[in-house]
Short mmCIF file of N, CA and C in Angstrom, two decimals:
data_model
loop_
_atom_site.label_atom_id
_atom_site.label_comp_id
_atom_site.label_asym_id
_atom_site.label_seq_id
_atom_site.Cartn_x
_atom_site.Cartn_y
_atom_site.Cartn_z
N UNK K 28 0.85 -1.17 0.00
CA UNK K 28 0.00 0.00 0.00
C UNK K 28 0.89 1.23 0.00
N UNK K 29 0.59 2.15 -0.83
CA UNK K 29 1.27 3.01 -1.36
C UNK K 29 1.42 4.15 0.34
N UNK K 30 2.53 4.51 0.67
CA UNK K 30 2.47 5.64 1.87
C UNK K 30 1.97 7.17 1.29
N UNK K 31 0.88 7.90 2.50
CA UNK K 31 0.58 8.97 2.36
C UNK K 31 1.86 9.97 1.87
N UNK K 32 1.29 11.09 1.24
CA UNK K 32 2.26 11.91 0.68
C UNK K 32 1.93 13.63 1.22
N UNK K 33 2.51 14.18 2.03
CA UNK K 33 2.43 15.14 2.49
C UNK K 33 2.91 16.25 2.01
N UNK K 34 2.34 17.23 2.19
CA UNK K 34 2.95 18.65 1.32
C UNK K 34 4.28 19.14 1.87
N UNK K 35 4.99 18.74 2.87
CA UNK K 35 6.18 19.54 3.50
C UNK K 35 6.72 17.87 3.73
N UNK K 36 8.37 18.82 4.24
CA UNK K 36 9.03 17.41 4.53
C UNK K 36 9.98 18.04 5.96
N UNK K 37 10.43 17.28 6.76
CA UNK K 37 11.60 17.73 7.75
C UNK K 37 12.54 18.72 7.19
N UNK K 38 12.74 19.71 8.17
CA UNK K 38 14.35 20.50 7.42
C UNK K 38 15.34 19.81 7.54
N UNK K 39 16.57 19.72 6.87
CA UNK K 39 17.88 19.03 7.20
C UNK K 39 18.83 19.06 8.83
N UNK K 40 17.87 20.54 9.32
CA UNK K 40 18.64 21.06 10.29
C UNK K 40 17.64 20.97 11.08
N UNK K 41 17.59 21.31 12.90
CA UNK K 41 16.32 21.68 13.18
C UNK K 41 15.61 22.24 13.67
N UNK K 42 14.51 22.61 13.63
CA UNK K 42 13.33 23.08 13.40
C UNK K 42 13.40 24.80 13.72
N UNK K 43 12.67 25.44 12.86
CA UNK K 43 13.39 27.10 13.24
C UNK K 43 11.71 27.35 13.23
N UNK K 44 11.17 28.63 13.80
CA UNK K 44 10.19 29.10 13.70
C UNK K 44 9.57 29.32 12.49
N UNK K 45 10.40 29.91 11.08
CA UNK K 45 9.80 29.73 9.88
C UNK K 45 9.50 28.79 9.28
N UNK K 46 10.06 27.27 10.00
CA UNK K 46 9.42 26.25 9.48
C UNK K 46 7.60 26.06 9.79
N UNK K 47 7.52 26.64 10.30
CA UNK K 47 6.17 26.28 10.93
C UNK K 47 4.92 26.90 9.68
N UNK K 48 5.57 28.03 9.17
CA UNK K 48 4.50 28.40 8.09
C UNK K 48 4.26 27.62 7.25
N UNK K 49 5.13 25.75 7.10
CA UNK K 49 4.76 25.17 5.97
C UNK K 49 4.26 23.60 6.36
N UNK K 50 3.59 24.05 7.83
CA UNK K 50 3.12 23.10 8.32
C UNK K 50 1.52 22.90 7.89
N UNK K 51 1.10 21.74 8.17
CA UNK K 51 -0.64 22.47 7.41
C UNK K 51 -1.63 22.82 8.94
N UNK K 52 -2.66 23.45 8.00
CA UNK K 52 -3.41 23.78 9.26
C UNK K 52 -4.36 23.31 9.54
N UNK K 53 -4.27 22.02 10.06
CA UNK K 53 -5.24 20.98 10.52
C UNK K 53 -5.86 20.92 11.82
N UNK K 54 -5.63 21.52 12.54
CA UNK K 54 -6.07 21.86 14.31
C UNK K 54 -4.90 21.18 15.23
N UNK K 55 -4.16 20.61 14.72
CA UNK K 55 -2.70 20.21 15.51
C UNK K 55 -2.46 21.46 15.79
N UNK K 56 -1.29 21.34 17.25
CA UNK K 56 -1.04 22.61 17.66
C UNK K 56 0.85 21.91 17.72
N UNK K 57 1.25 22.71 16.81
CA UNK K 57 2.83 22.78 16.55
C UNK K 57 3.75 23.84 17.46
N UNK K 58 4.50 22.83 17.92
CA UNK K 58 5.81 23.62 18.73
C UNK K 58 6.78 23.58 18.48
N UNK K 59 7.91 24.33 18.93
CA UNK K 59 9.52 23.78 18.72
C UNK K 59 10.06 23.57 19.98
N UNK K 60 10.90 22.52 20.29
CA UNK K 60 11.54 22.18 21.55
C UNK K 60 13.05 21.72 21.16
N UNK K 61 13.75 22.67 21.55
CA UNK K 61 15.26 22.63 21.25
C UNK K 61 15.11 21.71 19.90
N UNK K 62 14.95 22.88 19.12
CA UNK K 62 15.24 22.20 17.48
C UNK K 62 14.14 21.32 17.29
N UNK K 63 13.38 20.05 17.81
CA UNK K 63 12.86 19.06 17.74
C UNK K 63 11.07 19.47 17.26
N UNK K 64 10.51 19.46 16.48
CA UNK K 64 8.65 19.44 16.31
C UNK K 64 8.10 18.93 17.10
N UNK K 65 7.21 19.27 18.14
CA UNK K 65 6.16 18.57 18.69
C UNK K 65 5.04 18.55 18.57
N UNK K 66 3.99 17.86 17.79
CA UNK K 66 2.62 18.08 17.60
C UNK K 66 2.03 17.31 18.94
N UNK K 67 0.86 18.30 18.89
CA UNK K 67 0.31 18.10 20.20
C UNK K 67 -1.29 17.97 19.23
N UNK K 68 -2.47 16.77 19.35
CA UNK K 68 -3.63 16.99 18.77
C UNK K 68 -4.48 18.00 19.38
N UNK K 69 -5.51 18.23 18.51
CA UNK K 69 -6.48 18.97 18.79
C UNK K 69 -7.30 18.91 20.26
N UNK K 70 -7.25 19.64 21.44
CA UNK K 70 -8.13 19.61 22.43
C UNK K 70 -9.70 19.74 22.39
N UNK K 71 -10.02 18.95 23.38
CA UNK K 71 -11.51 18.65 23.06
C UNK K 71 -12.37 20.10 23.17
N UNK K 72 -13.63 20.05 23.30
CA UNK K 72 -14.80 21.19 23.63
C UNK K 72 -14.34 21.67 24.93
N UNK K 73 -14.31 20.22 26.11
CA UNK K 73 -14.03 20.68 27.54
C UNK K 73 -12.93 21.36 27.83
N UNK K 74 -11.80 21.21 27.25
CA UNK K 74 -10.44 21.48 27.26
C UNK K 74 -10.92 23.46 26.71
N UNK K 75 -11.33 23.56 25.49
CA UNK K 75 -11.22 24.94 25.23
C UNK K 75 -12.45 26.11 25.88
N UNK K 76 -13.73 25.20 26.58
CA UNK K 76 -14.37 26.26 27.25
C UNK K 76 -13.79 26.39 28.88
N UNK K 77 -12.72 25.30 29.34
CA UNK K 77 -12.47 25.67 30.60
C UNK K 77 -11.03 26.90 30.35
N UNK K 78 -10.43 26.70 29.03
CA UNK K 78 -9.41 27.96 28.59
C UNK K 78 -10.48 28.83 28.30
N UNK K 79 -11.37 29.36 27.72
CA UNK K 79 -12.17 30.31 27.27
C UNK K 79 -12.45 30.98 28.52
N UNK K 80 -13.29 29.94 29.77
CA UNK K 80 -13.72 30.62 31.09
C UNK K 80 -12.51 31.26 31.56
N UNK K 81 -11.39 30.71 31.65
CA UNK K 81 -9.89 31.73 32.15
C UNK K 81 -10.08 32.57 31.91
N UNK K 82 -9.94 33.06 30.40
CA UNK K 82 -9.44 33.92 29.56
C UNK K 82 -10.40 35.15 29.98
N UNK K 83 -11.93 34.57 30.54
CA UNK K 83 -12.63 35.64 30.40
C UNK K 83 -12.65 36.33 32.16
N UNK K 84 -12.13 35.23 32.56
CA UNK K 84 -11.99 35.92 34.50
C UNK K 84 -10.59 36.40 34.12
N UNK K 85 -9.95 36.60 33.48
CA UNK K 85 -8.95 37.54 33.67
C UNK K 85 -8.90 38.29 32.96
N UNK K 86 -9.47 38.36 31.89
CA UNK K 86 -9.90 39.91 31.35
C UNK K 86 -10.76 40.77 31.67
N UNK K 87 -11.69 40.07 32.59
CA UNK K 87 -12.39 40.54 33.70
C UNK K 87 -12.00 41.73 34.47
N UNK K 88 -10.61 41.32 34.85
CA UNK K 88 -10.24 41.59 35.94
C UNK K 88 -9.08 42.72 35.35
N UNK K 89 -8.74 42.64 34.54
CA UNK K 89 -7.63 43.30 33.78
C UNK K 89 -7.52 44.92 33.68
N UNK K 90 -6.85 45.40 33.76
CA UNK K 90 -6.46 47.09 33.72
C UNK K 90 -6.67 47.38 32.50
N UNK K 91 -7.45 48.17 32.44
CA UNK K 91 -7.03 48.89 30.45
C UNK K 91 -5.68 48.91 29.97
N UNK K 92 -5.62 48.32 28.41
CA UNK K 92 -4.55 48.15 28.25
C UNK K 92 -4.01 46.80 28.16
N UNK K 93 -3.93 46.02 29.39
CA UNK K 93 -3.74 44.36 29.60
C UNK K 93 -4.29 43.52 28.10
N UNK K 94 -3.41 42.76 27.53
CA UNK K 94 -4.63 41.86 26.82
C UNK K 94 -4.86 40.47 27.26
N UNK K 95 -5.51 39.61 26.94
CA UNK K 95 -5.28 38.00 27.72
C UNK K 95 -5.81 37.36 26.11
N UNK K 96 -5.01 36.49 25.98
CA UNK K 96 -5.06 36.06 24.24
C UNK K 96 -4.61 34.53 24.54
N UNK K 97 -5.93 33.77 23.66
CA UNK K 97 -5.77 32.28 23.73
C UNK K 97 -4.66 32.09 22.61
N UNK K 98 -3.57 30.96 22.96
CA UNK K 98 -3.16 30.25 22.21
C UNK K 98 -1.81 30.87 20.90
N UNK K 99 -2.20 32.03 21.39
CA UNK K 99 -0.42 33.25 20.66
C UNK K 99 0.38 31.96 21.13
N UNK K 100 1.87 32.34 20.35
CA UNK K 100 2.45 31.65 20.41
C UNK K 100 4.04 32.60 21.27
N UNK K 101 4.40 31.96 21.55
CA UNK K 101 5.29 32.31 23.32
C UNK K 101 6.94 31.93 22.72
N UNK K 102 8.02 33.08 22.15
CA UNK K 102 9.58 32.52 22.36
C UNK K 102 10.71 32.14 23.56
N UNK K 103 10.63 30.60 23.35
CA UNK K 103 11.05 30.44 24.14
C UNK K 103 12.38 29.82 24.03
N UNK K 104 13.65 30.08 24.91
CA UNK K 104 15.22 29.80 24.31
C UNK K 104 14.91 28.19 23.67
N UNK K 105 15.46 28.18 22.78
CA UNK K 105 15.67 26.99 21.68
C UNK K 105 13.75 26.92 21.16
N UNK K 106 12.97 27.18 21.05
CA UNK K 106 11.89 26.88 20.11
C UNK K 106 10.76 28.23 20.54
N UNK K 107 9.61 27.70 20.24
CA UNK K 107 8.51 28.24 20.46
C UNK K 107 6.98 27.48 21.35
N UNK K 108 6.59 27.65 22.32
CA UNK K 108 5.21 27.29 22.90
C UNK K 108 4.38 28.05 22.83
N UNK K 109 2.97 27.47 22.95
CA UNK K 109 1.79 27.75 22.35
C UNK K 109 0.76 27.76 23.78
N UNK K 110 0.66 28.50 25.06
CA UNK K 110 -0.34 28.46 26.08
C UNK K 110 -1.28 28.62 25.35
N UNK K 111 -2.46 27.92 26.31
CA UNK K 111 -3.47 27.99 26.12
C UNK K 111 -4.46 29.63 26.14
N UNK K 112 -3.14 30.05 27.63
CA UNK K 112 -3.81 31.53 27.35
C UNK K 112 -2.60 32.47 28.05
N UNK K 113 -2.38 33.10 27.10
CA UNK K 113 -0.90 34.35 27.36
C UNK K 113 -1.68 35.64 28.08
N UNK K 114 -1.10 36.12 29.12
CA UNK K 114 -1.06 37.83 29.38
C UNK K 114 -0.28 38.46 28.51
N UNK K 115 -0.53 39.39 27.90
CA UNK K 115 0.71 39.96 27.87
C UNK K 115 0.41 41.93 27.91
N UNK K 116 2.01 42.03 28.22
CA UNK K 116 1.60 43.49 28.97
C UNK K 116 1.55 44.39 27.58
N UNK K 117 0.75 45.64 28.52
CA UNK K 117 0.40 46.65 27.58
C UNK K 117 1.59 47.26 26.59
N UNK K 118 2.62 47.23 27.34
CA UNK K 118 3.72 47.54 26.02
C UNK K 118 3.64 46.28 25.22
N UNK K 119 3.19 45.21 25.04
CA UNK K 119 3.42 44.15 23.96
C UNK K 119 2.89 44.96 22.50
N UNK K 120 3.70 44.58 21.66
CA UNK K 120 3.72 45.04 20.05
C UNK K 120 2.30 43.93 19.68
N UNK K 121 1.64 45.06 18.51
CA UNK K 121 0.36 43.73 18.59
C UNK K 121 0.18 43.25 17.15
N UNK K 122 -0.34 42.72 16.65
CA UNK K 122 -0.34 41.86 15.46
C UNK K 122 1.15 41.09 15.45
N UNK K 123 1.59 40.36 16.30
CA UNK K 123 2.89 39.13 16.01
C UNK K 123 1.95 38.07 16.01
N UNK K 124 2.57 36.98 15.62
CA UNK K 124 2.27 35.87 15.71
C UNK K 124 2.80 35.49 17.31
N UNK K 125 4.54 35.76 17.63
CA UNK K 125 5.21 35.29 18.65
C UNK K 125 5.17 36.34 19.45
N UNK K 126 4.56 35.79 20.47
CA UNK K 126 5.32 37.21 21.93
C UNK K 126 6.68 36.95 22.22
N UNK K 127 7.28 37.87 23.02
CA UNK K 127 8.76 37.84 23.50
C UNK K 127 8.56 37.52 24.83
N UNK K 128 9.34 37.19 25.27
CA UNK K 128 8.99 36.62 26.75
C UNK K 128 8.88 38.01 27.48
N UNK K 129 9.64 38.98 27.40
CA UNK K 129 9.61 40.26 28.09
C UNK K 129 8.22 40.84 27.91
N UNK K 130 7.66 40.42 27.09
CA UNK K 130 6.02 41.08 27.17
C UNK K 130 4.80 40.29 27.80
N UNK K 131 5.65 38.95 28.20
CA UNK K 131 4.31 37.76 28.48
C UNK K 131 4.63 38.22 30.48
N UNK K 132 3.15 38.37 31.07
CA UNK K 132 2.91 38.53 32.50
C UNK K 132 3.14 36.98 32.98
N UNK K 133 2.07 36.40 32.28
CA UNK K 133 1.16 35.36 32.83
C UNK K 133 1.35 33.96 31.33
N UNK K 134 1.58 32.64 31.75
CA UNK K 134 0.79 31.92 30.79
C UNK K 134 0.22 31.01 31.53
N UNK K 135 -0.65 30.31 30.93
CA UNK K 135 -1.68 29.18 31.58
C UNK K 135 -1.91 28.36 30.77
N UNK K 136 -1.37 26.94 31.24
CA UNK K 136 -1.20 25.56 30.52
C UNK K 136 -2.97 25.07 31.21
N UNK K 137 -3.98 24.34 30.32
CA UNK K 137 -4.90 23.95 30.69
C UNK K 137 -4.52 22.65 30.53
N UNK K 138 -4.43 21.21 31.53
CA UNK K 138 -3.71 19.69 30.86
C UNK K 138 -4.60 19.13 30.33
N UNK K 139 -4.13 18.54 29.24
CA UNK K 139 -5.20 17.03 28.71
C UNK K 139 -4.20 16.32 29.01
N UNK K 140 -4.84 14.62 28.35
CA UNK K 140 -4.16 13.79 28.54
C UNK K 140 -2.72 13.55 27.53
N UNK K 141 -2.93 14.72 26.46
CA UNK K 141 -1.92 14.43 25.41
C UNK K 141 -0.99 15.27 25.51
N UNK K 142 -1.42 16.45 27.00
CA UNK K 142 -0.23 17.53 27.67
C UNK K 142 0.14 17.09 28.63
N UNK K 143 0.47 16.09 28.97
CA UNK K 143 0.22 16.56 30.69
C UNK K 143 1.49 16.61 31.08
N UNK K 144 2.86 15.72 30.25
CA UNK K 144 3.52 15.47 31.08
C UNK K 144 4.65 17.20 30.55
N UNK K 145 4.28 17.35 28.99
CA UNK K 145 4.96 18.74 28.43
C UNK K 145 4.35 19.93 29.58
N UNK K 146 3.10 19.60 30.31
CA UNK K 146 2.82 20.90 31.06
C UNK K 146 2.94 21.29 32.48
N UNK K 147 3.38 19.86 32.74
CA UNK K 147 4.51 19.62 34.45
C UNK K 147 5.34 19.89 34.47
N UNK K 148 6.41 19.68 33.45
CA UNK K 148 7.46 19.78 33.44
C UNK K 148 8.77 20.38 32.33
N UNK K 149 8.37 19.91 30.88
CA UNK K 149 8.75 21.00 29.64
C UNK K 149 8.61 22.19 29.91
N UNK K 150 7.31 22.67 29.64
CA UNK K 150 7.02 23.76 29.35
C UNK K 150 7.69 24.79 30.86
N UNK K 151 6.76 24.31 32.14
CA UNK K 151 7.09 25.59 33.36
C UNK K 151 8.71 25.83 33.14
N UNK K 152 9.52 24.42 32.40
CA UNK K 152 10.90 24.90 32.81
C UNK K 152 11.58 25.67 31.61
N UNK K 153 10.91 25.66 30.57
CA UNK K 153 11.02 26.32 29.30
C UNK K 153 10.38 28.13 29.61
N UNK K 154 9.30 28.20 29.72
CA UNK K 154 8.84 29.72 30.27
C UNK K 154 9.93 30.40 31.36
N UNK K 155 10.75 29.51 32.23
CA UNK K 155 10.91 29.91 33.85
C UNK K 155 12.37 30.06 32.80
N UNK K 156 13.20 29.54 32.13
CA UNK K 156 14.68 29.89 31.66
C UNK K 156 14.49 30.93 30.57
N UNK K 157 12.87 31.56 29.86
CA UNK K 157 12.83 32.35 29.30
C UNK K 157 12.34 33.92 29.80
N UNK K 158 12.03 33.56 31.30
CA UNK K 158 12.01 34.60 32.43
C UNK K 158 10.96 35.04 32.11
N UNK K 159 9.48 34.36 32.01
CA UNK K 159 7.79 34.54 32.41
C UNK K 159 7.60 34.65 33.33
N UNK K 160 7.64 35.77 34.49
CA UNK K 160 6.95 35.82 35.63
C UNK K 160 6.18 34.91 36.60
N UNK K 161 5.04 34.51 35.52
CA UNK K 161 3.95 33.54 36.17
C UNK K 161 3.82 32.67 35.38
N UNK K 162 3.10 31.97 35.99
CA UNK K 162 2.97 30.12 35.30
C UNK K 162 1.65 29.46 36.46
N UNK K 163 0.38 29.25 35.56
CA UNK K 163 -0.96 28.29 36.22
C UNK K 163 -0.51 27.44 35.06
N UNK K 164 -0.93 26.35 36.05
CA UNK K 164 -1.01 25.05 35.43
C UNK K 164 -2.83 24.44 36.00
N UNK K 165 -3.74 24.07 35.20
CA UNK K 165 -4.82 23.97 35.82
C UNK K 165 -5.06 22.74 35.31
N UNK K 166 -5.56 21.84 35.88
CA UNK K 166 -6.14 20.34 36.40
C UNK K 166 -7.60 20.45 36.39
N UNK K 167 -7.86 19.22 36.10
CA UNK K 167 -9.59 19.00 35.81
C UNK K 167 -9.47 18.11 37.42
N UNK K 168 -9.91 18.56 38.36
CA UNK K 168 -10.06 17.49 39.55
C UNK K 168 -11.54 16.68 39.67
N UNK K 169 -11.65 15.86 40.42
CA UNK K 169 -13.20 14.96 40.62
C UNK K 169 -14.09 16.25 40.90
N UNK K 170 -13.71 17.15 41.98
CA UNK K 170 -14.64 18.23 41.98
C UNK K 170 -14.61 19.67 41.52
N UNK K 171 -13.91 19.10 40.27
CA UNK K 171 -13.79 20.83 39.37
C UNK K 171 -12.28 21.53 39.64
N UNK K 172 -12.07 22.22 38.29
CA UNK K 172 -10.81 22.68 37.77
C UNK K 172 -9.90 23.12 39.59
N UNK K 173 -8.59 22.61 39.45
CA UNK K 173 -7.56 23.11 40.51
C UNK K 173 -6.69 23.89 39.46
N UNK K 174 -6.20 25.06 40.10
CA UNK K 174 -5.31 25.64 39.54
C UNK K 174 -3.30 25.72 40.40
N UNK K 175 -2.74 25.41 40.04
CA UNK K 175 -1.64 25.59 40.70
C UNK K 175 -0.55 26.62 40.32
N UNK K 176 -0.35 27.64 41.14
CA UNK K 176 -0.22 29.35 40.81
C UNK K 176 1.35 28.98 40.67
N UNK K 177 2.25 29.41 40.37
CA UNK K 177 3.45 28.86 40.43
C UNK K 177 4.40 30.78 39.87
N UNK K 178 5.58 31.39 40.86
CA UNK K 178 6.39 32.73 40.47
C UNK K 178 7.24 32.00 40.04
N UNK K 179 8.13 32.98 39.32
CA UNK K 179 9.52 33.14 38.85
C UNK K 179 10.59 33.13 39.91
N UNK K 180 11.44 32.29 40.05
CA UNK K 180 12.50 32.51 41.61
C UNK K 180 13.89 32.85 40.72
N UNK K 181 14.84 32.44 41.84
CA UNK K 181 16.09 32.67 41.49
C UNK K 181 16.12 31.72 40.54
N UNK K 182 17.79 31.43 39.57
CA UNK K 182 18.17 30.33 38.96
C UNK K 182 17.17 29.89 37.89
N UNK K 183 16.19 30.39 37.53
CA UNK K 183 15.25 30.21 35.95
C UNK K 183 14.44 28.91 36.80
N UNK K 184 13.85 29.04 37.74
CA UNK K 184 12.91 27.94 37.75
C UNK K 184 11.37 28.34 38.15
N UNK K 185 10.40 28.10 38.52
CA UNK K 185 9.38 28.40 39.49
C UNK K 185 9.18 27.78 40.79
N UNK K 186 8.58 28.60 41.48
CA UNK K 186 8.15 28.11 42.89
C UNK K 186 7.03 28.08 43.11
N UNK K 187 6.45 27.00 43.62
CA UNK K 187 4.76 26.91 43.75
C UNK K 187 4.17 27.47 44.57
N UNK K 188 3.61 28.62 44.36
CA UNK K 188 2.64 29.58 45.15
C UNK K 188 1.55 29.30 46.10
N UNK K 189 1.44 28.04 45.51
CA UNK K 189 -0.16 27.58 46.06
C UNK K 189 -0.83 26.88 44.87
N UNK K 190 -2.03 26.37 45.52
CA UNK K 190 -3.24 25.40 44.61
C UNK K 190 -4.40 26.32 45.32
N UNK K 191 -5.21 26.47 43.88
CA UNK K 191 -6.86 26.93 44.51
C UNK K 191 -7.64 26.04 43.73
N UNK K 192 -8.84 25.53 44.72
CA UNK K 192 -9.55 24.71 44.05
C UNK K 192 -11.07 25.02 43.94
N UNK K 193 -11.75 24.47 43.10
CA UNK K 193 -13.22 25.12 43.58
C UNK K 193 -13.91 25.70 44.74
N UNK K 194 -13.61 24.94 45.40
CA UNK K 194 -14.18 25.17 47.37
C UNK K 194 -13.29 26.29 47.51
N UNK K 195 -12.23 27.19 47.15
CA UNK K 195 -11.46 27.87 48.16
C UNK K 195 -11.13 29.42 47.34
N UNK K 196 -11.55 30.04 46.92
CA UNK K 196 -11.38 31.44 46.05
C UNK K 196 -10.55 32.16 46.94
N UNK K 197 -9.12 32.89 46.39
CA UNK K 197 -8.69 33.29 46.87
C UNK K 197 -7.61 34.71 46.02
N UNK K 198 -7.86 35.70 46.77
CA UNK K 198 -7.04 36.74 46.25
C UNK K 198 -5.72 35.99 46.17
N UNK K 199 -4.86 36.77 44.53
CA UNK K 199 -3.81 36.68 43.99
C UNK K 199 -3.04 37.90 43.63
N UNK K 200 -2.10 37.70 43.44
CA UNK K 200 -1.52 39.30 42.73
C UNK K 200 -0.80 39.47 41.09
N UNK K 201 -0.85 38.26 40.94
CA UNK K 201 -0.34 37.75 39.64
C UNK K 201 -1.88 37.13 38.53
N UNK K 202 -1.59 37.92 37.93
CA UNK K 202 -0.51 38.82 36.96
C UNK K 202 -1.06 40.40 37.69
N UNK K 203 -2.40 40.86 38.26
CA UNK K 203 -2.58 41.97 38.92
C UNK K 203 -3.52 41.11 40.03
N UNK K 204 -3.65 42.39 41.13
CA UNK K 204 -5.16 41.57 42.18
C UNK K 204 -6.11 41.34 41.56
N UNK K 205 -6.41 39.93 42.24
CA UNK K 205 -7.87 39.75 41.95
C UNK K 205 -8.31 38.66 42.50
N UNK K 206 -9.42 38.47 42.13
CA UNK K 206 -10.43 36.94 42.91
C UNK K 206 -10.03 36.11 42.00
N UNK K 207 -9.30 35.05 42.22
CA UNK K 207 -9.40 33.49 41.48
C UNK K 207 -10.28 32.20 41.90
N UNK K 208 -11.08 32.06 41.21
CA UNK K 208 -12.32 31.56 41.58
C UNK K 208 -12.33 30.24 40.28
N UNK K 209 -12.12 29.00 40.84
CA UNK K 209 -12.19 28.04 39.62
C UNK K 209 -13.30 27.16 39.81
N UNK K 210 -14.12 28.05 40.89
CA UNK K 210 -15.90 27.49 41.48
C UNK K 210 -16.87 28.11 40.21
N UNK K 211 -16.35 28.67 39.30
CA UNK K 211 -17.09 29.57 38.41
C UNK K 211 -17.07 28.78 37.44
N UNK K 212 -15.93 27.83 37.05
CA UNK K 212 -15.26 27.63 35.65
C UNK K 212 -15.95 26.09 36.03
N UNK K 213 -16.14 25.43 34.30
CA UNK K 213 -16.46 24.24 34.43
C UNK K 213 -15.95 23.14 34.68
N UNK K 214 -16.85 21.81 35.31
CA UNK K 214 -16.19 21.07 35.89
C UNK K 214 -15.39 20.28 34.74
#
């Protein structure tokens, strides 16, 4: 049986951000990780209205100016990531495709099962050596979304701030004050 034939092929070298314009646009979500492609499939309905509900409690909450944008794509040393949902500050330049890390406040990894282990551990340590401030990582728990707040420390890593879970709303200061409430967002 004859093998499928695809419109692009690997670069010789690897993977640079302009490769990505000759990727197709099928709902895969394409990254670069030190040189290497990672396709990640398409997230379900649940996966993008519990990113949608974020997106909209923190624009909620946001200063004029602030934007909160699903799914921009984030430079990060050796490739590019794709949060589910970027801050980025009012000096950010607008129409890029890529933010710079100096303009991203906030990103927020929502896990599936086809992220989970890039959003424990890749990614926070990829954002934290590209010097992102903040980092949620949010979990679907038995009784509704946990979020785990995580700063920027010394040495490019993060430190875990805390977990809020449905039962427990609690003022934050990151990326500005406000109520984080994941009793709102779906289970």
């Amino acid at each position: 049986m004859a093998q499928p034939t695809y419109g692009w092929q690997p670069p010789g070298r690897g993977w640079r951000e302009e490769d990505l314009r000759d990727l197709p646009e099928n709902g895969n979500r394409y990254e670069i990780i030190d040189g290497s492609l990672h396709v990640t499939p398409p997230a379900g309905p649940d996966h993008h209205e519990l990113a949608d509900d974020i997106r909209m409690a923190l624009r909620q909450a946001a200063a004029p100016g602030w934007r909160v944008i699903r799914e921009i794509g984030v430079r990060v040393p050796g490739g590019n990531l794709i949060p589910d949902v970027t801050v980025l500050r009012p000096t950010a330049p607008r129409e890029r495709m890529w933010a710079e890390p100096a303009d991203v406040a906030l990103v927020v990894e929502v896990e599936s099962p086809s992220s989970r282990r890039h959003d424990r551990f890749t990614k926070p340590a990829l954002y934290a050596e590209a010097g992102v401030p903040a980092y949620w990582r949010v979990e679907r728990g038995d009784f509704g979304p946990v979020v785990y707040r995580y700063e920027l420390a010394k040495d490019d890593h993060y430190r875990l701030l805390g977990t809020v879970g449905p039962d427990d709303p609690v003022q934050v200061a990151e990326p500005w004050p406000m109520t984080l409430d994941p009793g709102r967002w779906p289970r």
